[in-house]
CSV table of C-alpha atoms in Angstrom, one decimal:
chain,number,residue,atom,x,y,z
A,1,UNK,CA,0.0,0.0,0.0
A,2,UNK,CA,3.0,2.3,0.4
A,3,UNK,CA,3.4,2.4,-3.3
A,4,UNK,CA,-0.2,3.5,-3.7
A,5,UNK,CA,0.4,6.4,-1.3
A,6,UNK,CA,3.5,7.5,-3.1
A,7,UNK,CA,1.6,7.3,-6.4
A,8,UNK,CA,-1.2,9.4,-5.1
A,9,UNK,CA,1.2,12.1,-3.8
A,10,UNK,CA,2.8,12.2,-7.2
A,11,UNK,CA,-0.6,12.7,-8.8
A,12,UNK,CA,-1.4,15.6,-6.4
A,13,UNK,CA,1.9,17.3,-7.2
A,14,UNK,CA,1.1,17.2,-10.9
A,15,UNK,CA,-2.5,18.3,-10.5
A,16,UNK,CA,-1.7,21.2,-8.3
A,17,UNK,CA,2.0,22.0,-7.9
A,18,UNK,CA,1.4,24.8,-5.4
A,19,UNK,CA,-0.5,22.7,-2.8
A,20,UNK,CA,0.7,21.3,0.5
A,21,UNK,CA,2.2,18.3,-1.2
A,22,UNK,CA,4.7,20.5,-2.8
A,23,UNK,CA,5.2,23.1,-0.1
A,24,UNK,CA,8.6,24.3,-1.4
A,25,UNK,CA,6.9,26.0,-4.3
A,26,UNK,CA,4.3,27.8,-2.2
A,27,UNK,CA,5.1,30.6,0.2
A,28,UNK,CA,3.9,30.0,3.7
A,29,UNK,CA,1.9,33.3,3.7
A,30,UNK,CA,-0.2,32.0,0.8
A,31,UNK,CA,-0.9,28.7,2.5
A,32,UNK,CA,-2.1,30.3,5.7
A,33,UNK,CA,-4.0,33.4,4.6
A,34,UNK,CA,-7.7,32.9,5.2
A,35,UNK,CA,-8.6,36.2,3.6
A,36,UNK,CA,-7.1,35.1,0.3
A,37,UNK,CA,-9.0,31.9,0.4
A,38,UNK,CA,-12.3,33.7,1.0
A,39,UNK,CA,-11.8,35.7,-2.2
A,40,UNK,CA,-11.6,32.6,-4.3
A,41,UNK,CA,-14.6,32.4,-6.7
A,42,UNK,CA,-17.1,29.6,-5.9
A,43,UNK,CA,-16.0,27.5,-8.9
A,44,UNK,CA,-12.4,27.8,-7.9
A,45,UNK,CA,-13.3,26.9,-4.4
A,46,UNK,CA,-14.5,23.6,-5.7
A,47,UNK,CA,-11.2,22.8,-7.4
A,48,UNK,CA,-8.5,24.2,-5.2
A,49,UNK,CA,-7.3,22.7,-2.0
A,50,UNK,CA,-4.5,23.8,0.3
A,51,UNK,CA,-4.4,20.6,2.4
A,52,UNK,CA,-5.0,16.9,1.8
A,53,UNK,CA,-8.6,15.8,2.4
A,54,UNK,CA,-9.5,13.7,5.4
A,55,UNK,CA,-11.3,11.1,3.3
A,56,UNK,CA,-13.5,8.8,5.3
A,57,UNK,CA,-15.0,5.6,3.7
A,58,UNK,CA,-18.6,6.2,2.8
A,59,UNK,CA,-19.7,3.1,4.8
A,60,UNK,CA,-18.7,5.0,7.9
A,61,UNK,CA,-21.0,7.9,7.0
A,62,UNK,CA,-24.0,6.1,5.4
A,63,UNK,CA,-25.8,3.1,6.6
A,64,UNK,CA,-24.9,-0.4,5.5
A,65,UNK,CA,-28.0,-2.1,6.9
A,66,UNK,CA,-31.4,-0.5,7.8
A,67,UNK,CA,-31.1,1.3,11.2
A,68,UNK,CA,-33.4,0.1,14.0
A,69,UNK,CA,-36.6,1.9,13.7
A,70,UNK,CA,-36.0,2.7,10.0
A,71,UNK,CA,-39.4,3.3,8.3
A,72,UNK,CA,-38.3,1.1,5.3
A,73,UNK,CA,-37.2,-1.7,7.6
A,74,UNK,CA,-40.5,-1.7,9.4
A,75,UNK,CA,-42.7,-1.4,6.4
A,76,UNK,CA,-44.0,-4.7,5.3
A,77,UNK,CA,-44.2,-5.1,1.5
A,78,UNK,CA,-47.3,-7.2,0.6
A,79,UNK,CA,-46.9,-9.2,-2.5
A,80,UNK,CA,-48.9,-11.8,-4.5
A,81,UNK,CA,-47.8,-15.3,-5.0
A,82,UNK,CA,-46.2,-14.5,-8.4
A,83,UNK,CA,-44.9,-11.1,-7.4
A,84,UNK,CA,-41.5,-10.6,-5.6
A,85,UNK,CA,-40.9,-7.8,-3.1
A,86,UNK,CA,-38.6,-6.2,-5.7
A,87,UNK,CA,-41.4,-6.1,-8.3
A,88,UNK,CA,-43.8,-4.7,-5.7
A,89,UNK,CA,-41.4,-2.0,-4.6
A,90,UNK,CA,-40.8,-1.0,-8.2
A,91,UNK,CA,-44.5,-0.8,-8.9
A,92,UNK,CA,-44.9,1.7,-6.1
A,93,UNK,CA,-42.2,4.1,-7.4
A,94,UNK,CA,-42.5,6.8,-10.0
A,95,UNK,CA,-40.4,5.2,-12.7
A,96,UNK,CA,-41.7,7.4,-15.5
A,97,UNK,CA,-38.4,9.1,-16.2
A,98,UNK,CA,-36.4,8.8,-19.5
A,99,UNK,CA,-34.6,5.6,-20.3
A,100,UNK,CA,-31.3,6.2,-18.6
A,101,UNK,CA,-28.9,4.8,-21.2
A,102,UNK,CA,-30.7,6.4,-24.1
A,103,UNK,CA,-30.6,9.8,-22.5
A,104,UNK,CA,-26.8,10.0,-22.8
A,105,UNK,CA,-26.2,7.6,-25.7
A,106,UNK,CA,-25.1,10.4,-28.1
A,107,UNK,CA,-22.5,11.7,-25.7
A,108,UNK,CA,-21.2,8.2,-25.0
A,109,UNK,CA,-21.1,7.2,-28.7
A,110,UNK,CA,-17.5,8.1,-29.3
A,111,UNK,CA,-16.5,6.9,-25.8
A,112,UNK,CA,-14.7,3.7,-26.8
A,113,UNK,CA,-12.9,5.3,-29.7
A,114,UNK,CA,-11.6,8.1,-27.4
A,115,UNK,CA,-10.3,5.6,-24.9
A,116,UNK,CA,-8.7,3.5,-27.6
A,117,UNK,CA,-6.7,6.5,-28.7
A,118,UNK,CA,-5.8,7.3,-25.1
A,119,UNK,CA,-4.2,3.9,-24.5
A,120,UNK,CA,-2.2,3.7,-27.7
A,121,UNK,CA,1.4,2.7,-27.1
A,122,UNK,CA,4.5,1.8,-29.2
A,123,UNK,CA,4.1,-1.8,-28.1
A,124,UNK,CA,1.4,-3.4,-30.3
A,125,UNK,CA,0.7,-6.3,-27.9
A,126,UNK,CA,0.2,-4.0,-24.9
A,127,UNK,CA,-1.9,-1.6,-27.0
A,128,UNK,CA,-4.1,-4.5,-28.2
A,129,UNK,CA,-4.5,-6.0,-24.7
A,130,UNK,CA,-5.4,-2.6,-23.2
A,131,UNK,CA,-7.9,-1.8,-25.9
A,132,UNK,CA,-9.6,-5.2,-25.8
A,133,UNK,CA,-12.6,-4.2,-23.8
A,134,UNK,CA,-13.2,-1.0,-25.6
A,135,UNK,CA,-13.3,-2.6,-29.1
A,136,UNK,CA,-16.0,-5.1,-28.4
A,137,UNK,CA,-18.2,-6.5,-25.6
A,138,UNK,CA,-18.1,-3.2,-23.9
A,139,UNK,CA,-21.7,-3.5,-22.5
A,140,UNK,CA,-23.8,-0.5,-21.8
A,141,UNK,CA,-21.1,1.4,-20.1
A,142,UNK,CA,-22.9,1.4,-16.8
A,143,UNK,CA,-20.5,3.6,-14.8
A,144,UNK,CA,-19.9,6.2,-17.5
A,145,UNK,CA,-23.7,6.4,-17.9
A,146,UNK,CA,-24.1,7.2,-14.2
A,147,UNK,CA,-21.4,9.8,-14.4
A,148,UNK,CA,-22.9,11.6,-17.4
A,149,UNK,CA,-26.4,11.5,-16.0
A,150,UNK,CA,-25.1,12.8,-12.7
A,151,UNK,CA,-23.3,15.6,-14.6
A,152,UNK,CA,-26.7,16.7,-15.9
A,153,UNK,CA,-28.5,16.1,-12.7
A,154,UNK,CA,-26.2,18.3,-10.6
A,155,UNK,CA,-26.6,21.0,-13.2
A,156,UNK,CA,-30.3,20.6,-13.2
A,157,UNK,CA,-30.5,20.7,-17.1
A,158,UNK,CA,-29.8,18.6,-20.1
A,159,UNK,CA,-28.2,21.2,-22.5
A,160,UNK,CA,-24.9,21.6,-20.7
A,161,UNK,CA,-22.7,19.6,-23.2
A,162,UNK,CA,-20.8,22.6,-24.4
A,163,UNK,CA,-19.6,23.8,-21.0
A,164,UNK,CA,-16.0,23.3,-19.7
A,165,UNK,CA,-17.4,21.7,-16.6
A,166,UNK,CA,-19.3,19.0,-18.7
A,167,UNK,CA,-16.1,18.3,-20.7
A,168,UNK,CA,-14.2,17.5,-17.5
A,169,UNK,CA,-17.1,15.4,-16.2
A,170,UNK,CA,-17.0,13.5,-19.5
A,171,UNK,CA,-13.3,12.8,-19.0
A,172,UNK,CA,-14.2,11.6,-15.5
A,173,UNK,CA,-16.5,9.1,-17.1
A,174,UNK,CA,-13.7,7.8,-19.2
A,175,UNK,CA,-11.3,7.7,-16.2
A,176,UNK,CA,-13.9,5.7,-14.2
A,177,UNK,CA,-14.4,3.1,-16.9
A,178,UNK,CA,-10.6,2.8,-17.5
A,179,UNK,CA,-10.1,2.1,-13.7
A,180,UNK,CA,-13.0,-0.4,-13.8
A,181,UNK,CA,-11.7,-2.3,-16.8
A,182,UNK,CA,-8.2,-2.4,-15.3
A,183,UNK,CA,-9.6,-4.0,-12.2
A,184,UNK,CA,-11.5,-6.6,-14.3
A,185,UNK,CA,-8.3,-7.6,-16.1
A,186,UNK,CA,-6.4,-7.9,-12.8
A,187,UNK,CA,-9.3,-9.8,-11.1
A,188,UNK,CA,-9.4,-12.4,-13.9
A,189,UNK,CA,-5.7,-13.1,-13.4
A,190,UNK,CA,-6.2,-13.5,-9.6
A,191,UNK,CA,-9.3,-15.7,-10.1
A,192,UNK,CA,-7.9,-17.7,-13.1
A,193,UNK,CA,-11.0,-16.9,-15.0
A,194,UNK,CA,-11.2,-18.2,-18.6
A,195,UNK,CA,-13.8,-15.7,-20.0
A,196,UNK,CA,-15.0,-12.2,-19.5
A,197,UNK,CA,-18.1,-10.6,-21.0
A,198,UNK,CA,-18.7,-13.5,-23.3
A,199,UNK,CA,-15.1,-13.6,-24.7
A,200,UNK,CA,-11.7,-14.8,-23.6
A,201,UNK,CA,-10.1,-13.1,-20.7
A,202,UNK,CA,-7.1,-11.0,-21.6
A,203,UNK,CA,-4.6,-13.3,-19.7
A,204,UNK,CA,-6.0,-16.2,-21.7
A,205,UNK,CA,-5.5,-14.4,-25.0
A,206,UNK,CA,-1.9,-13.4,-24.1
A,207,UNK,CA,-0.4,-14.2,-20.7
A,208,UNK,CA,-0.6,-13.3,-17.1
A,209,UNK,CA,2.3,-10.9,-17.5
A,210,UNK,CA,0.7,-9.1,-20.4
A,211,UNK,CA,-2.6,-8.9,-18.6
A,212,UNK,CA,-1.1,-7.4,-15.5
A,213,UNK,CA,0.9,-4.9,-17.5
A,214,UNK,CA,-2.2,-4.0,-19.6
A,215,UNK,CA,-4.2,-3.3,-16.4
A,216,UNK,CA,-1.3,-1.3,-15.0
A,217,UNK,CA,-1.1,0.7,-18.2
A,218,UNK,CA,-4.8,1.5,-18.1
A,219,UNK,CA,-4.4,2.7,-14.6
A,220,UNK,CA,-1.4,4.8,-15.5
A,221,UNK,CA,-3.3,6.4,-18.5
A,222,UNK,CA,-6.3,7.0,-16.3
A,223,UNK,CA,-4.1,8.7,-13.7
A,224,UNK,CA,-2.6,11.1,-16.3
A,225,UNK,CA,-6.2,12.1,-17.4
A,226,UNK,CA,-7.1,12.5,-13.8
A,227,UNK,CA,-4.2,14.9,-13.2
A,228,UNK,CA,-5.2,16.9,-16.3
A,229,UNK,CA,-8.6,17.7,-14.6
A,230,UNK,CA,-6.5,20.1,-12.5
A,231,UNK,CA,-8.8,19.5,-9.5
A,232,UNK,CA,-6.9,18.3,-6.4
A,233,UNK,CA,-10.0,17.3,-4.5
A,234,UNK,CA,-11.1,15.0,-7.3
A,235,UNK,CA,-7.6,13.6,-7.7
A,236,UNK,CA,-7.6,12.7,-4.0
A,237,UNK,CA,-11.1,11.2,-4.1
A,238,UNK,CA,-10.5,9.1,-7.2
A,239,UNK,CA,-7.1,8.0,-5.9
A,240,UNK,CA,-8.9,6.8,-2.8
A,241,UNK,CA,-11.1,4.7,-5.1
A,242,UNK,CA,-8.0,3.0,-6.4
A,243,UNK,CA,-6.9,2.3,-2.9
A,244,UNK,CA,-10.4,0.9,-2.1
A,245,UNK,CA,-10.2,-1.6,-5.0
A,246,UNK,CA,-7.0,-3.0,-3.6
A,247,UNK,CA,-8.3,-3.1,0.0
A,248,UNK,CA,-11.4,-5.0,-1.2
A,249,UNK,CA,-9.3,-7.6,-3.0
A,250,UNK,CA,-7.2,-8.1,0.1
A,251,UNK,CA,-10.3,-8.5,2.3
A,252,UNK,CA,-11.5,-11.1,-0.1
A,253,UNK,CA,-8.3,-13.1,-0.2
A,254,UNK,CA,-7.2,-12.8,3.5
A,255,UNK,CA,-10.5,-12.9,5.4
A,256,UNK,CA,-10.3,-14.9,8.7
A,257,UNK,CA,-12.9,-17.8,9.1
A,258,UNK,CA,-14.9,-15.7,11.6
A,259,UNK,CA,-15.0,-12.7,9.3
A,260,UNK,CA,-16.7,-14.8,6.6
A,261,UNK,CA,-19.8,-15.0,8.9
A,262,UNK,CA,-20.1,-11.3,9.4
A,263,UNK,CA,-22.6,-9.3,7.3
A,264,UNK,CA,-20.7,-6.1,8.1
A,265,UNK,CA,-17.5,-7.6,6.7
A,266,UNK,CA,-19.3,-8.7,3.5
A,267,UNK,CA,-20.8,-5.2,3.1
A,268,UNK,CA,-17.5,-3.4,3.7
A,269,UNK,CA,-15.9,-5.7,1.1
A,270,UNK,CA,-18.7,-5.0,-1.3
A,271,UNK,CA,-18.2,-1.3,-0.8
A,272,UNK,CA,-14.5,-1.5,-1.5
A,273,UNK,CA,-14.7,-3.7,-4.5
A,274,UNK,CA,-17.9,-2.3,-6.2
A,275,UNK,CA,-19.6,0.6,-4.6
A,276,UNK,CA,-16.6,2.8,-3.8
A,277,UNK,CA,-15.8,3.6,-7.5
A,278,UNK,CA,-19.4,4.5,-8.3
A,279,UNK,CA,-19.7,6.5,-5.1
A,280,UNK,CA,-16.4,8.4,-5.6
A,281,UNK,CA,-17.1,9.1,-9.3
A,282,UNK,CA,-20.5,10.6,-8.4
A,283,UNK,CA,-19.0,12.8,-5.7
A,284,UNK,CA,-16.2,13.9,-8.0
A,285,UNK,CA,-18.7,14.6,-10.8
A,286,UNK,CA,-20.6,17.0,-8.5
A,287,UNK,CA,-17.3,18.8,-7.5
A,288,UNK,CA,-16.3,19.2,-11.2
A,289,UNK,CA,-19.8,20.7,-11.7
A,290,UNK,CA,-18.9,23.6,-9.4
A,291,UNK,CA,-20.4,22.3,-6.2
A,292,UNK,CA,-18.4,22.5,-2.9
A,293,UNK,CA,-17.0,19.3,-1.5
A,294,UNK,CA,-19.3,19.6,1.6
A,295,UNK,CA,-22.3,21.0,-0.3
A,296,UNK,CA,-25.7,19.3,-0.1
A,297,UNK,CA,-25.5,18.5,-3.8
A,298,UNK,CA,-22.1,16.8,-3.5
A,299,UNK,CA,-23.2,14.8,-0.4
A,300,UNK,CA,-26.4,13.7,-2.2
A,301,UNK,CA,-24.4,12.6,-5.2
A,302,UNK,CA,-22.0,10.6,-3.0
A,303,UNK,CA,-24.9,9.0,-1.1
A,304,UNK,CA,-26.6,8.0,-4.3
A,305,UNK,CA,-23.5,6.3,-5.7
A,306,UNK,CA,-22.8,4.5,-2.4
A,307,UNK,CA,-26.3,3.0,-2.1
A,308,UNK,CA,-26.8,2.3,-5.8
A,309,UNK,CA,-23.4,0.4,-5.8
A,310,UNK,CA,-24.3,-1.7,-2.8
A,311,UNK,CA,-27.8,-2.5,-4.2
A,312,UNK,CA,-26.1,-3.5,-7.5
A,313,UNK,CA,-23.7,-5.9,-5.8
A,314,UNK,CA,-26.4,-7.4,-3.5
A,315,UNK,CA,-28.7,-8.1,-6.5
A,316,UNK,CA,-25.7,-9.5,-8.3
A,317,UNK,CA,-25.1,-11.9,-5.4
A,318,UNK,CA,-28.7,-12.9,-5.4
A,319,UNK,CA,-28.6,-13.7,-9.1
A,320,UNK,CA,-25.7,-16.1,-8.4
A,321,UNK,CA,-28.3,-18.3,-6.8
A,322,UNK,CA,-31.4,-17.6,-8.9
A,323,UNK,CA,-30.3,-16.7,-12.4
A,324,UNK,CA,-29.5,-20.1,-14.0
A,325,UNK,CA,-31.7,-22.1,-11.7
A,326,UNK,CA,-34.7,-20.6,-13.4
A,327,UNK,CA,-33.5,-22.2,-16.7
A,328,UNK,CA,-31.7,-25.3,-15.7
A,329,UNK,CA,-32.8,-26.0,-12.1
A,330,UNK,CA,-29.1,-25.6,-11.1
A,331,UNK,CA,-27.4,-22.7,-9.3
A,332,UNK,CA,-24.6,-20.7,-11.0
A,333,UNK,CA,-22.8,-20.5,-7.6
A,334,UNK,CA,-19.8,-18.6,-8.9
A,335,UNK,CA,-19.2,-17.0,-5.5
A,336,UNK,CA,-19.5,-20.3,-3.6
A,337,UNK,CA,-17.0,-21.8,-6.1
A,338,UNK,CA,-14.6,-19.1,-5.0
A,339,UNK,CA,-15.2,-19.8,-1.3
A,340,UNK,CA,-17.2,-16.6,-0.8
A,341,UNK,CA,-20.2,-16.1,1.4
A,342,UNK,CA,-22.6,-13.4,0.2
A,343,UNK,CA,-25.8,-11.9,1.5
A,344,UNK,CA,-28.2,-14.8,0.7
A,345,UNK,CA,-25.8,-17.3,2.3
A,346,UNK,CA,-25.2,-15.1,5.4
A,347,UNK,CA,-28.9,-14.5,5.9
A,348,UNK,CA,-29.6,-18.3,5.5
A,349,UNK,CA,-26.9,-19.0,8.1
A,350,UNK,CA,-28.8,-16.9,10.6
A,351,UNK,CA,-31.6,-19.4,10.4
A,352,UNK,CA,-29.5,-22.6,9.8
A,353,UNK,CA,-26.6,-23.2,12.1
A,354,UNK,CA,-25.6,-26.1,9.7
A,355,UNK,CA,-24.4,-23.5,7.2
A,356,UNK,CA,-21.9,-21.8,9.5
A,357,UNK,CA,-19.1,-24.4,9.5
A,358,UNK,CA,-19.5,-24.8,5.8
A,359,UNK,CA,-19.0,-21.0,5.3
A,360,UNK,CA,-16.0,-21.0,7.6
A,361,UNK,CA,-14.2,-23.7,5.6
A,362,UNK,CA,-15.1,-21.8,2.4
A,363,UNK,CA,-17.3,-24.5,0.9
A,364,UNK,CA,-14.2,-26.7,0.3
A,365,UNK,CA,-15.5,-30.1,1.1
A,366,UNK,CA,-17.4,-32.3,-1.3
A,367,UNK,CA,-21.1,-31.5,-1.3
A,368,UNK,CA,-20.7,-28.1,0.4
A,369,UNK,CA,-21.9,-26.1,-2.6
A,370,UNK,CA,-25.0,-28.2,-3.0
A,371,UNK,CA,-25.8,-28.0,0.7
A,372,UNK,CA,-25.4,-24.2,0.7
A,373,UNK,CA,-27.7,-23.9,-2.3
A,374,UNK,CA,-30.4,-26.1,-0.7
A,375,UNK,CA,-30.3,-24.2,2.6
A,376,UNK,CA,-30.4,-20.8,1.0
A,377,UNK,CA,-33.5,-21.9,-0.9
A,378,UNK,CA,-35.1,-23.5,2.1
A,379,UNK,CA,-34.7,-20.4,4.3
A,380,UNK,CA,-35.4,-16.7,3.8
A,381,UNK,CA,-31.9,-16.0,2.6
A,382,UNK,CA,-32.9,-14.7,-0.8
A,383,UNK,CA,-35.9,-12.7,0.4
A,384,UNK,CA,-33.9,-11.0,3.2
A,385,UNK,CA,-31.1,-10.2,0.7
A,386,UNK,CA,-33.7,-8.6,-1.6
A,387,UNK,CA,-34.9,-6.6,1.4
A,388,UNK,CA,-31.4,-5.3,2.0
A,389,UNK,CA,-31.1,-4.4,-1.7
A,390,UNK,CA,-34.4,-2.5,-1.5
A,391,UNK,CA,-33.2,-0.6,1.5
A,392,UNK,CA,-30.2,0.6,-0.5
A,393,UNK,CA,-32.3,1.3,-3.6
A,394,UNK,CA,-34.7,3.4,-1.6
A,395,UNK,CA,-31.8,5.2,0.1
A,396,UNK,CA,-30.4,6.0,-3.4
A,397,UNK,CA,-33.8,7.4,-4.5
A,398,UNK,CA,-34.0,9.5,-1.4
A,399,UNK,CA,-30.6,10.9,-2.1
A,400,UNK,CA,-31.7,11.9,-5.6
A,401,UNK,CA,-34.5,13.9,-4.1
A,402,UNK,CA,-31.9,16.3,-2.8
A,403,UNK,CA,-31.0,17.2,-6.4
A,404,UNK,CA,-32.8,19.7,-8.6
A,405,UNK,CA,-35.8,18.2,-10.4
A,406,UNK,CA,-34.8,17.3,-14.0
A,407,UNK,CA,-35.0,14.6,-16.6
A,408,UNK,CA,-31.5,13.4,-15.6
A,409,UNK,CA,-32.6,13.1,-12.0
A,410,UNK,CA,-35.6,11.0,-13.1
A,411,UNK,CA,-33.5,8.9,-15.3
A,412,UNK,CA,-31.2,8.1,-12.4
A,413,UNK,CA,-34.3,7.1,-10.4
A,414,UNK,CA,-35.3,4.8,-13.2
A,415,UNK,CA,-31.7,3.4,-13.1
A,416,UNK,CA,-32.4,2.0,-9.7
A,417,UNK,CA,-35.2,-0.1,-11.3
A,418,UNK,CA,-32.8,-1.4,-13.9
A,419,UNK,CA,-30.4,-2.4,-11.2
A,420,UNK,CA,-33.0,-4.2,-9.1
A,421,UNK,CA,-35.0,-6.0,-11.8
A,422,UNK,CA,-32.3,-7.4,-14.0
A,423,UNK,CA,-32.4,-11.1,-14.3
A,424,UNK,CA,-30.5,-13.3,-16.7
A,425,UNK,CA,-31.5,-11.1,-19.7
A,426,UNK,CA,-31.0,-8.0,-17.6
A,427,UNK,CA,-27.5,-9.0,-16.7
A,428,UNK,CA,-26.7,-9.7,-20.3
A,429,UNK,CA,-28.2,-6.4,-21.5
A,430,UNK,CA,-26.7,-4.1,-19.0
A,431,UNK,CA,-23.3,-5.6,-19.2
A,432,UNK,CA,-23.1,-6.4,-22.9
A,433,UNK,CA,-23.6,-10.1,-23.1
A,434,UNK,CA,-24.3,-11.3,-26.7
A,435,UNK,CA,-28.1,-11.1,-26.8
A,436,UNK,CA,-28.2,-13.8,-29.5
A,437,UNK,CA,-26.3,-16.3,-27.5
A,438,UNK,CA,-28.0,-19.7,-27.1
A,439,UNK,CA,-29.6,-19.7,-23.7
A,440,UNK,CA,-28.9,-23.4,-22.7
A,441,UNK,CA,-25.4,-23.2,-24.0
A,442,UNK,CA,-24.7,-19.9,-22.1
A,443,UNK,CA,-26.2,-21.4,-18.9
A,444,UNK,CA,-24.0,-24.4,-19.2
A,445,UNK,CA,-21.0,-22.1,-19.5
A,446,UNK,CA,-22.2,-20.2,-16.5
A,447,UNK,CA,-22.5,-23.3,-14.4
A,448,UNK,CA,-19.2,-24.7,-15.6
A,449,UNK,CA,-17.0,-21.7,-15.4
A,450,UNK,CA,-18.8,-19.5,-12.9
A,451,UNK,CA,-21.5,-17.0,-13.7
A,452,UNK,CA,-20.5,-13.8,-15.2
A,453,UNK,CA,-20.0,-11.0,-12.9
A,454,UNK,CA,-22.5,-8.2,-13.5
A,455,UNK,CA,-21.0,-5.1,-12.1
A,456,UNK,CA,-18.1,-5.4,-14.3
A,457,UNK,CA,-19.5,-5.2,-14.3
A,458,UNK,CA,-20.9,-7.3,-17.0
A,459,UNK,CA,-21.6,-11.0,-17.4
A,460,UNK,CA,-18.4,-12.5,-16.3
A,461,UNK,CA,-17.1,-15.5,-14.6
A,462,UNK,CA,-15.5,-14.1,-11.6
A,463,UNK,CA,-18.0,-12.0,-9.9
A,464,UNK,CA,-17.4,-11.3,-6.3
A,465,UNK,CA,-17.4,-7.6,-5.8
A,466,UNK,CA,-18.9,-6.4,-9.0
A,467,UNK,CA,-16.8,-6.2,-12.0
């Protein structure tokens, strides 16, 4: 982690050479003159910083589980026999906003070509490996779509494309996707995954070394773009997202047996591996839009990203048990095959003590996976996990109510529906699976190799922590 800190400090020095990370270039009088700071224009105040931020993980600020007495936790959702609690919740919301992906489709049209140009290098193998996900199977660009919608939502209007602020926010969308794709490439190496988004994983096409270097190169290019935003606060926030991705992977690899039983541990890991990047990108987007780091708009954007990211991951973990079972009668069980206990399993373990030793030994013994599946389906594991996802979805919608009313705000509200209601087809659509793929064949691949990870996030074999 020391190298990450050094890397972040270097980014800050590039982004703002006169800040406290490069004190030799800034006279002390300038660094400690409140009157001068007060004369900074509002927009500059959102981009300049004289001291490193005290960044606190969002899970320490916002709830991970419904607080006791929470109105959403107490409210019983009545459903029919054929209607799930998710379907019922969606039916009670105002989901009449614009289709979220369509609303920013024109802005995102040149997205992949722009990134391919950004990652060009003199080494043809490295260039091809780094460009791989931006040439095909790129999905619906879930994270960039969130960033671009948030850019419009914090502005309160749709016709802001020609502003300098929006241009920087668009760059942030590119940076976010580059960081995400780099994490997918590295994750596939760690998990020894054969496929990603319906095609071969990068390390299978080339080698582990090339894949690691391609991921590193994407991170390096993303960092250069990040520094060019010339916003120290955003550099620090997005650098913390990089740090979170690493922490999440370490938590997954090094968890103690007792940790595997803790819902709080699972949710912290889910935040680090999935929600943190979405959360920090939304917060950074508001800052680039001219809002102060502690303004109500910025805090609302952060809260939305945090809760949407956790809802996304929890639904993803539910689909690991329910997606292919609807077609084949068999679970996908990618997380269990990796030894990971997710929300449905942890809730089932609260009702079935038989599951606890199975979780602690990471489902390693013969028959463990089948037993886990049976017990999850026999208990309220899936339903309780859905309730947790609904809490985060409702919290995300509540956060959006703090933003100015606009079509972009309503599109983000509708995005919560997309996240909650995706099933097999939804996973494939949102993440770019081949819609023409043969269903039984695809399901067989899912069972054999591990179901595609959604948050990645897009139909992929290694899925813990949203891809």
